[in-house]
PDB file of C-alpha atoms in Angstrom:
ATOM      1  CA  GLU K   1      80.530  33.912 -84.703  1.00  0.00           C
ATOM      2  CA  PRO K   2      81.903  34.263 -81.157  1.00  0.00           C
ATOM      3  CA  GLU K   3      80.955  31.485 -78.767  1.00  0.00           C
ATOM      4  CA  VAL K   4      81.071  30.744 -75.083  1.00  0.00           C
ATOM      5  CA  THR K   5      83.428  27.851 -74.439  1.00  0.00           C
ATOM      6  CA  GLN K   6      83.587  25.548 -71.448  1.00  0.00           C
ATOM      7  CA  THR K   7      86.173  23.099 -70.194  1.00  0.00           C
ATOM      8  CA  PRO K   8      86.271  20.257 -69.538  1.00  0.00           C
ATOM      9  CA  SER K   9      83.400  18.799 -71.515  1.00  0.00           C
ATOM     10  CA  HIS K  10      83.139  15.921 -69.060  1.00  0.00           C
ATOM     11  CA  GLN K  11      84.538  15.625 -65.543  1.00  0.00           C
ATOM     12  CA  VAL K  12      84.361  12.554 -63.352  1.00  0.00           C
ATOM     13  CA  THR K  13      85.210  13.009 -59.692  1.00  0.00           C
ATOM     14  CA  GLN K  14      84.845  11.193 -56.424  1.00  0.00           C
ATOM     15  CA  MET K  15      82.509  12.357 -53.717  1.00  0.00           C
ATOM     16  CA  GLY K  16      84.179  14.872 -51.422  1.00  0.00           C
ATOM     17  CA  GLN K  17      86.642  16.106 -54.038  1.00  0.00           C
ATOM     18  CA  GLU K  18      86.879  19.685 -55.240  1.00  0.00           C
ATOM     19  CA  VAL K  19      86.150  20.493 -58.864  1.00  0.00           C
ATOM     20  CA  ILE K  20      86.616  23.636 -60.902  1.00  0.00           C
ATOM     21  CA  LEU K  21      84.601  24.189 -64.041  1.00  0.00           C
ATOM     22  CA  ARG K  22      85.858  26.783 -66.483  1.00  0.00           C
ATOM     23  CA  CYS K  23      84.140  29.090 -68.905  1.00  0.00           C
ATOM     24  CA  VAL K  24      85.569  31.522 -71.418  1.00  0.00           C
ATOM     25  CA  PRO K  25      82.941  34.209 -72.104  1.00  0.00           C
ATOM     26  CA  ILE K  26      82.490  36.061 -75.347  1.00  0.00           C
ATOM     27  CA  SER K  27      85.058  38.844 -75.262  1.00  0.00           C
ATOM     28  CA  ASN K  28      82.877  41.947 -74.850  1.00  0.00           C
ATOM     29  CA  HIS K  29      80.390  40.336 -72.470  1.00  0.00           C
ATOM     30  CA  LEU K  30      80.268  41.582 -68.921  1.00  0.00           C
ATOM     31  CA  TYR K  31      77.517  39.521 -67.261  1.00  0.00           C
ATOM     32  CA  PHE K  32      78.200  35.896 -66.438  1.00  0.00           C
ATOM     33  CA  TYR K  33      75.983  33.111 -65.190  1.00  0.00           C
ATOM     34  CA  TRP K  34      76.110  29.488 -64.145  1.00  0.00           C
ATOM     35  CA  TYR K  35      73.176  27.140 -64.534  1.00  0.00           C
ATOM     36  CA  ARG K  36      72.852  23.439 -63.929  1.00  0.00           C
ATOM     37  CA  GLN K  37      70.660  20.743 -65.412  1.00  0.00           C
ATOM     38  CA  ILE K  38      70.258  17.461 -63.595  1.00  0.00           C
ATOM     39  CA  LEU K  39      69.658  14.652 -66.082  1.00  0.00           C
ATOM     40  CA  GLY K  40      66.119  14.763 -67.398  1.00  0.00           C
ATOM     41  CA  GLN K  41      65.191  17.887 -65.478  1.00  0.00           C
ATOM     42  CA  LYS K  42      64.927  21.569 -66.214  1.00  0.00           C
ATOM     43  CA  VAL K  43      67.730  24.074 -66.352  1.00  0.00           C
ATOM     44  CA  GLU K  44      68.185  25.836 -62.995  1.00  0.00           C
ATOM     45  CA  PHE K  45      69.856  29.157 -62.305  1.00  0.00           C
ATOM     46  CA  LEU K  46      72.756  29.059 -59.850  1.00  0.00           C
ATOM     47  CA  VAL K  47      74.472  32.445 -59.816  1.00  0.00           C
ATOM     48  CA  SER K  48      75.128  35.627 -61.763  1.00  0.00           C
ATOM     49  CA  PHE K  49      78.313  37.663 -61.690  1.00  0.00           C
ATOM     50  CA  TYR K  50      79.000  41.232 -62.739  1.00  0.00           C
ATOM     51  CA  ASN K  51      81.769  43.697 -62.034  1.00  0.00           C
ATOM     52  CA  ASN K  52      83.755  41.061 -60.182  1.00  0.00           C
ATOM     53  CA  GLU K  53      81.089  40.218 -57.675  1.00  0.00           C
ATOM     54  CA  ILE K  54      78.035  38.022 -57.310  1.00  0.00           C
ATOM     55  CA  SER K  55      74.879  39.849 -58.376  1.00  0.00           C
ATOM     56  CA  GLU K  56      72.295  37.214 -57.624  1.00  0.00           C
ATOM     57  CA  LYS K  57      72.302  33.619 -56.447  1.00  0.00           C
ATOM     58  CA  SER K  58      69.708  30.928 -56.037  1.00  0.00           C
ATOM     59  CA  GLU K  59      69.135  28.785 -52.973  1.00  0.00           C
ATOM     60  CA  ILE K  60      70.995  25.982 -54.725  1.00  0.00           C
ATOM     61  CA  PHE K  61      74.180  28.079 -54.614  1.00  0.00           C
ATOM     62  CA  ASP K  62      75.212  27.306 -51.034  1.00  0.00           C
ATOM     63  CA  ASP K  63      78.570  27.567 -49.279  1.00  0.00           C
ATOM     64  CA  GLN K  64      79.928  24.630 -51.263  1.00  0.00           C
ATOM     65  CA  PHE K  65      79.882  26.743 -54.410  1.00  0.00           C
ATOM     66  CA  SER K  66      82.007  29.728 -55.352  1.00  0.00           C
ATOM     67  CA  VAL K  67      82.674  31.712 -58.509  1.00  0.00           C
ATOM     68  CA  GLU K  68      85.444  33.964 -59.615  1.00  0.00           C
ATOM     69  CA  ARG K  69      87.089  35.511 -62.629  1.00  0.00           C
ATOM     70  CA  PRO K  70      90.715  35.049 -61.656  1.00  0.00           C
ATOM     71  CA  ASP K  71      92.497  36.336 -64.746  1.00  0.00           C
ATOM     72  CA  GLY K  72      89.986  38.588 -66.445  1.00  0.00           C
ATOM     73  CA  SER K  73      89.100  36.002 -69.040  1.00  0.00           C
ATOM     74  CA  ASN K  74      88.092  32.689 -67.474  1.00  0.00           C
ATOM     75  CA  PHE K  75      84.980  32.532 -65.323  1.00  0.00           C
ATOM     76  CA  THR K  76      85.073  29.593 -62.938  1.00  0.00           C
ATOM     77  CA  LEU K  77      82.662  27.646 -60.781  1.00  0.00           C
ATOM     78  CA  LYS K  78      84.197  25.758 -57.873  1.00  0.00           C
ATOM     79  CA  ILE K  79      82.464  23.057 -55.908  1.00  0.00           C
ATOM     80  CA  ARG K  80      84.467  22.486 -52.724  1.00  0.00           C
ATOM     81  CA  SER K  81      83.313  19.057 -51.643  1.00  0.00           C
ATOM     82  CA  THR K  82      81.235  17.338 -54.263  1.00  0.00           C
ATOM     83  CA  LYS K  83      78.166  15.261 -53.427  1.00  0.00           C
ATOM     84  CA  LEU K  84      76.448  12.621 -55.529  1.00  0.00           C
ATOM     85  CA  GLU K  85      73.585  15.037 -56.126  1.00  0.00           C
ATOM     86  CA  ASP K  86      75.956  17.543 -57.755  1.00  0.00           C
ATOM     87  CA  SER K  87      76.063  15.263 -60.796  1.00  0.00           C
ATOM     88  CA  ALA K  88      74.600  17.381 -63.567  1.00  0.00           C
ATOM     89  CA  MET K  89      75.342  19.350 -66.707  1.00  0.00           C
ATOM     90  CA  TYR K  90      76.670  22.786 -65.823  1.00  0.00           C
ATOM     91  CA  PHE K  91      76.156  25.592 -68.311  1.00  0.00           C
ATOM     92  CA  CYS K  92      77.892  28.929 -68.422  1.00  0.00           C
ATOM     93  CA  ALA K  93      76.037  31.832 -70.019  1.00  0.00           C
ATOM     94  CA  THR K  94      77.059  35.402 -70.762  1.00  0.00           C
ATOM     95  CA  HIS K  95      75.645  38.596 -72.193  1.00  0.00           C
ATOM     96  CA  PRO K  96      76.935  42.075 -73.051  1.00  0.00           C
ATOM     97  CA  ALA K  97      76.631  45.217 -70.991  1.00  0.00           C
ATOM     98  CA  GLY K  98      73.372  47.074 -70.788  1.00  0.00           C
ATOM     99  CA  TYR K  99      69.908  45.635 -70.535  1.00  0.00           C
ATOM    100  CA  SER K 100      70.364  42.875 -73.077  1.00  0.00           C
ATOM    101  CA  TYR K 101      68.926  39.732 -71.629  1.00  0.00           C
ATOM    102  CA  GLU K 102      69.900  37.528 -74.538  1.00  0.00           C
ATOM    103  CA  GLN K 103      72.101  35.088 -72.737  1.00  0.00           C
ATOM    104  CA  TYR K 104      74.520  33.062 -74.824  1.00  0.00           C
ATOM    105  CA  PHE K 105      75.050  29.561 -73.464  1.00  0.00           C
ATOM    106  CA  GLY K 106      78.154  27.438 -73.627  1.00  0.00           C
ATOM    107  CA  PRO K 107      78.031  23.744 -74.553  1.00  0.00           C
ATOM    108  CA  GLY K 108      78.155  22.663 -70.922  1.00  0.00           C
ATOM    109  CA  THR K 109      80.313  20.499 -68.672  1.00  0.00           C
ATOM    110  CA  ARG K 110      78.925  17.150 -67.636  1.00  0.00           C
ATOM    111  CA  LEU K 111      79.943  16.506 -64.032  1.00  0.00           C
ATOM    112  CA  THR K 112      79.695  12.959 -62.740  1.00  0.00           C
ATOM    113  CA  VAL K 113      80.267  12.401 -59.031  1.00  0.00           C
ATOM    114  CA  THR K 114      80.892   8.794 -58.025  1.00  0.00           C
TER     115      THR K 114
ATOM    116  CA  ALA P   1      58.604  34.544 -57.695  1.00  0.00           C
ATOM    117  CA  GLN P   2      58.485  33.917 -61.406  1.00  0.00           C
ATOM    118  CA  SER P   3      57.635  30.526 -62.849  1.00  0.00           C
ATOM    119  CA  VAL P   4      57.213  28.886 -66.231  1.00  0.00           C
ATOM    120  CA  THR P   5      54.866  26.039 -67.098  1.00  0.00           C
ATOM    121  CA  GLN P   6      55.221  23.902 -70.165  1.00  0.00           C
ATOM    122  CA  PRO P   7      52.220  21.602 -69.904  1.00  0.00           C
ATOM    123  CA  ASP P   8      53.292  19.123 -72.570  1.00  0.00           C
ATOM    124  CA  ILE P   9      56.169  16.849 -71.586  1.00  0.00           C
ATOM    125  CA  HIS P  10      56.200  15.066 -74.957  1.00  0.00           C
ATOM    126  CA  ILE P  11      54.728  16.016 -78.315  1.00  0.00           C
ATOM    127  CA  THR P  12      54.789  13.863 -81.430  1.00  0.00           C
ATOM    128  CA  VAL P  13      54.289  15.511 -84.809  1.00  0.00           C
ATOM    129  CA  SER P  14      54.508  14.168 -88.330  1.00  0.00           C
ATOM    130  CA  GLU P  15      57.160  15.648 -90.558  1.00  0.00           C
ATOM    131  CA  GLY P  16      55.669  18.524 -92.545  1.00  0.00           C
ATOM    132  CA  ALA P  17      52.883  19.113 -90.055  1.00  0.00           C
ATOM    133  CA  SER P  18      52.469  22.288 -88.040  1.00  0.00           C
ATOM    134  CA  LEU P  19      53.651  22.603 -84.472  1.00  0.00           C
ATOM    135  CA  GLU P  20      52.630  24.556 -81.415  1.00  0.00           C
ATOM    136  CA  LEU P  21      54.420  24.233 -78.081  1.00  0.00           C
ATOM    137  CA  ARG P  22      52.731  25.820 -75.115  1.00  0.00           C
ATOM    138  CA  CYS P  23      54.306  28.017 -72.486  1.00  0.00           C
ATOM    139  CA  ASN P  24      52.625  29.875 -69.636  1.00  0.00           C
ATOM    140  CA  TYR P  25      54.482  32.132 -67.275  1.00  0.00           C
ATOM    141  CA  SER P  26      53.863  33.758 -63.952  1.00  0.00           C
ATOM    142  CA  TYR P  27      55.534  37.059 -63.280  1.00  0.00           C
ATOM    143  CA  GLY P  28      54.428  40.214 -61.520  1.00  0.00           C
ATOM    144  CA  ALA P  29      55.657  42.690 -64.096  1.00  0.00           C
ATOM    145  CA  THR P  30      56.566  42.769 -67.756  1.00  0.00           C
ATOM    146  CA  PRO P  31      58.685  39.727 -68.461  1.00  0.00           C
ATOM    147  CA  TYR P  32      61.376  39.020 -70.963  1.00  0.00           C
ATOM    148  CA  LEU P  33      60.527  35.709 -72.665  1.00  0.00           C
ATOM    149  CA  PHE P  34      62.683  33.232 -74.511  1.00  0.00           C
ATOM    150  CA  TRP P  35      62.565  29.917 -76.283  1.00  0.00           C
ATOM    151  CA  TYR P  36      65.678  27.758 -76.314  1.00  0.00           C
ATOM    152  CA  VAL P  37      66.278  24.465 -78.091  1.00  0.00           C
ATOM    153  CA  GLN P  38      68.546  21.697 -76.864  1.00  0.00           C
ATOM    154  CA  SER P  39      69.587  18.787 -79.068  1.00  0.00           C
ATOM    155  CA  PRO P  40      70.773  15.610 -77.318  1.00  0.00           C
ATOM    156  CA  GLY P  41      74.094  16.165 -75.572  1.00  0.00           C
ATOM    157  CA  GLN P  42      74.239  19.777 -76.706  1.00  0.00           C
ATOM    158  CA  GLY P  43      73.963  23.170 -75.092  1.00  0.00           C
ATOM    159  CA  LEU P  44      71.085  25.620 -75.339  1.00  0.00           C
ATOM    160  CA  GLN P  45      70.510  27.565 -78.513  1.00  0.00           C
ATOM    161  CA  LEU P  46      68.312  30.644 -78.489  1.00  0.00           C
ATOM    162  CA  LEU P  47      65.432  30.352 -80.951  1.00  0.00           C
ATOM    163  CA  LEU P  48      63.759  33.688 -80.273  1.00  0.00           C
ATOM    164  CA  LYS P  49      63.068  36.294 -77.656  1.00  0.00           C
ATOM    165  CA  TYR P  50      60.427  38.837 -76.693  1.00  0.00           C
ATOM    166  CA  PHE P  51      61.378  42.031 -74.912  1.00  0.00           C
ATOM    167  CA  SER P  52      58.729  44.534 -76.019  1.00  0.00           C
ATOM    168  CA  GLY P  53      56.882  45.803 -79.074  1.00  0.00           C
ATOM    169  CA  ASP P  54      55.334  43.513 -81.642  1.00  0.00           C
ATOM    170  CA  THR P  55      53.853  40.542 -79.836  1.00  0.00           C
ATOM    171  CA  LEU P  56      54.589  38.165 -82.707  1.00  0.00           C
ATOM    172  CA  VAL P  57      58.300  37.488 -82.864  1.00  0.00           C
ATOM    173  CA  GLN P  58      60.235  35.644 -85.495  1.00  0.00           C
ATOM    174  CA  GLY P  59      63.164  33.433 -84.706  1.00  0.00           C
ATOM    175  CA  ILE P  60      65.664  31.172 -86.341  1.00  0.00           C
ATOM    176  CA  LYS P  61      64.877  27.934 -88.163  1.00  0.00           C
ATOM    177  CA  GLY P  62      61.412  29.164 -89.170  1.00  0.00           C
ATOM    178  CA  PHE P  63      60.041  29.398 -85.626  1.00  0.00           C
ATOM    179  CA  GLU P  64      57.804  32.140 -84.308  1.00  0.00           C
ATOM    180  CA  ALA P  65      56.140  32.858 -80.988  1.00  0.00           C
ATOM    181  CA  GLU P  66      53.304  35.065 -79.866  1.00  0.00           C
ATOM    182  CA  PHE P  67      53.192  36.908 -76.566  1.00  0.00           C
ATOM    183  CA  LYS P  68      49.677  37.131 -75.139  1.00  0.00           C
ATOM    184  CA  ARG P  69      49.678  39.162 -71.973  1.00  0.00           C
ATOM    185  CA  SER P  70      46.028  38.415 -71.181  1.00  0.00           C
ATOM    186  CA  GLN P  71      46.749  34.686 -71.199  1.00  0.00           C
ATOM    187  CA  SER P  72      50.280  34.902 -69.749  1.00  0.00           C
ATOM    188  CA  SER P  73      51.380  32.774 -72.644  1.00  0.00           C
ATOM    189  CA  PHE P  74      54.246  32.671 -75.099  1.00  0.00           C
ATOM    190  CA  ASN P  75      53.558  29.737 -77.401  1.00  0.00           C
ATOM    191  CA  LEU P  76      56.072  28.593 -79.982  1.00  0.00           C
ATOM    192  CA  ARG P  77      54.918  27.721 -83.493  1.00  0.00           C
ATOM    193  CA  LYS P  78      56.283  26.408 -86.726  1.00  0.00           C
ATOM    194  CA  PRO P  79      54.155  25.894 -89.854  1.00  0.00           C
ATOM    195  CA  SER P  80      56.002  22.811 -91.110  1.00  0.00           C
ATOM    196  CA  VAL P  81      58.390  20.761 -89.009  1.00  0.00           C
ATOM    197  CA  HIS P  82      61.470  18.965 -90.275  1.00  0.00           C
ATOM    198  CA  TRP P  83      63.018  15.807 -88.836  1.00  0.00           C
ATOM    199  CA  SER P  84      65.943  17.940 -87.625  1.00  0.00           C
ATOM    200  CA  ASP P  85      63.571  19.823 -85.309  1.00  0.00           C
ATOM    201  CA  ALA P  86      63.433  16.827 -82.967  1.00  0.00           C
ATOM    202  CA  ALA P  87      64.883  18.144 -79.719  1.00  0.00           C
ATOM    203  CA  GLU P  88      64.008  19.455 -76.279  1.00  0.00           C
ATOM    204  CA  TYR P  89      62.439  22.909 -76.186  1.00  0.00           C
ATOM    205  CA  PHE P  90      62.616  25.170 -73.168  1.00  0.00           C
ATOM    206  CA  CYS P  91      60.631  28.301 -72.485  1.00  0.00           C
ATOM    207  CA  ALA P  92      62.274  30.778 -70.112  1.00  0.00           C
ATOM    208  CA  VAL P  93      61.388  34.046 -68.422  1.00  0.00           C
ATOM    209  CA  GLY P  94      63.653  36.809 -67.199  1.00  0.00           C
ATOM    210  CA  ALA P  95      62.987  39.922 -65.150  1.00  0.00           C
ATOM    211  CA  ALA P  96      62.540  43.116 -67.123  1.00  0.00           C
ATOM    212  CA  SER P  97      63.710  45.185 -64.200  1.00  0.00           C
ATOM    213  CA  GLY P  98      66.779  45.285 -62.050  1.00  0.00           C
ATOM    214  CA  GLY P  99      70.396  45.679 -62.992  1.00  0.00           C
ATOM    215  CA  GLY P 100      70.575  43.243 -65.868  1.00  0.00           C
ATOM    216  CA  ALA P 101      72.085  40.295 -64.016  1.00  0.00           C
ATOM    217  CA  ASP P 102      68.952  38.335 -63.260  1.00  0.00           C
ATOM    218  CA  GLY P 103      68.968  34.633 -63.908  1.00  0.00           C
ATOM    219  CA  LEU P 104      66.451  33.060 -66.232  1.00  0.00           C
ATOM    220  CA  THR P 105      63.721  30.784 -64.951  1.00  0.00           C
ATOM    221  CA  PHE P 106      63.146  27.811 -67.226  1.00  0.00           C
ATOM    222  CA  GLY P 107      60.210  25.528 -67.761  1.00  0.00           C
ATOM    223  CA  LYS P 108      60.642  21.768 -67.564  1.00  0.00           C
ATOM    224  CA  GLY P 109      60.841  21.457 -71.309  1.00  0.00           C
ATOM    225  CA  THR P 110      58.870  19.766 -74.056  1.00  0.00           C
ATOM    226  CA  HIS P 111      60.393  16.830 -75.874  1.00  0.00           C
ATOM    227  CA  LEU P 112      59.505  17.013 -79.559  1.00  0.00           C
ATOM    228  CA  ILE P 113      59.402  13.785 -81.540  1.00  0.00           C
ATOM    229  CA  ILE P 114      59.081  13.900 -85.317  1.00  0.00           C
ATOM    230  CA  GLN P 115      57.406  10.989 -87.077  1.00  0.00           C
ATOM    231  CA  PRO P 116      58.387  10.282 -90.689  1.00  0.00           C
TER     232      PRO P 116
END
């Protein structure tokens, strides 16, 4: 069964550094999302992406964050200057075209900012 | 704005006993509703979903959920739990309108503990 994959599984970075988290969506999926989950808390929506542009973003998704699909396969989340509070699990999710809201989640990337 | 409330932070159930996890949502129109399960250190796996139609939906692993519009609830049930069901369970709501790229709103989760 096709799966969403994410790399790396764990990233440790120093405060102020830039990080890029990568997601490979399921091949026929056209809607892409990033969520984050701070340890012990609920999953929070960050941003959705469709047709090569941001569709919706939450108030968490500020100017430090950006997303792109640089090569038509990977979907990336960039954090320009990481803060301690960016430490979290970041999940990518995707779903096919149309009004299917069944989002398929990747295994996540654990980001630790020191 | 939509919101999801899972009133039980922890629930402990004996193996073989029945289970009900509560979920209440707030949304101005017809919602799309989901239950996800997360095992320690793992991603989110979809258990079941409600879009429309029959208000009792069946999911994987023997789970079911019932949508009750009058109560704004979407409770998850299982008649007999197994030790492998121990995990974190998240209820989520999505907008049933718009262009299809709306993010899900999750509840805070319920941690299920299974006693032998």
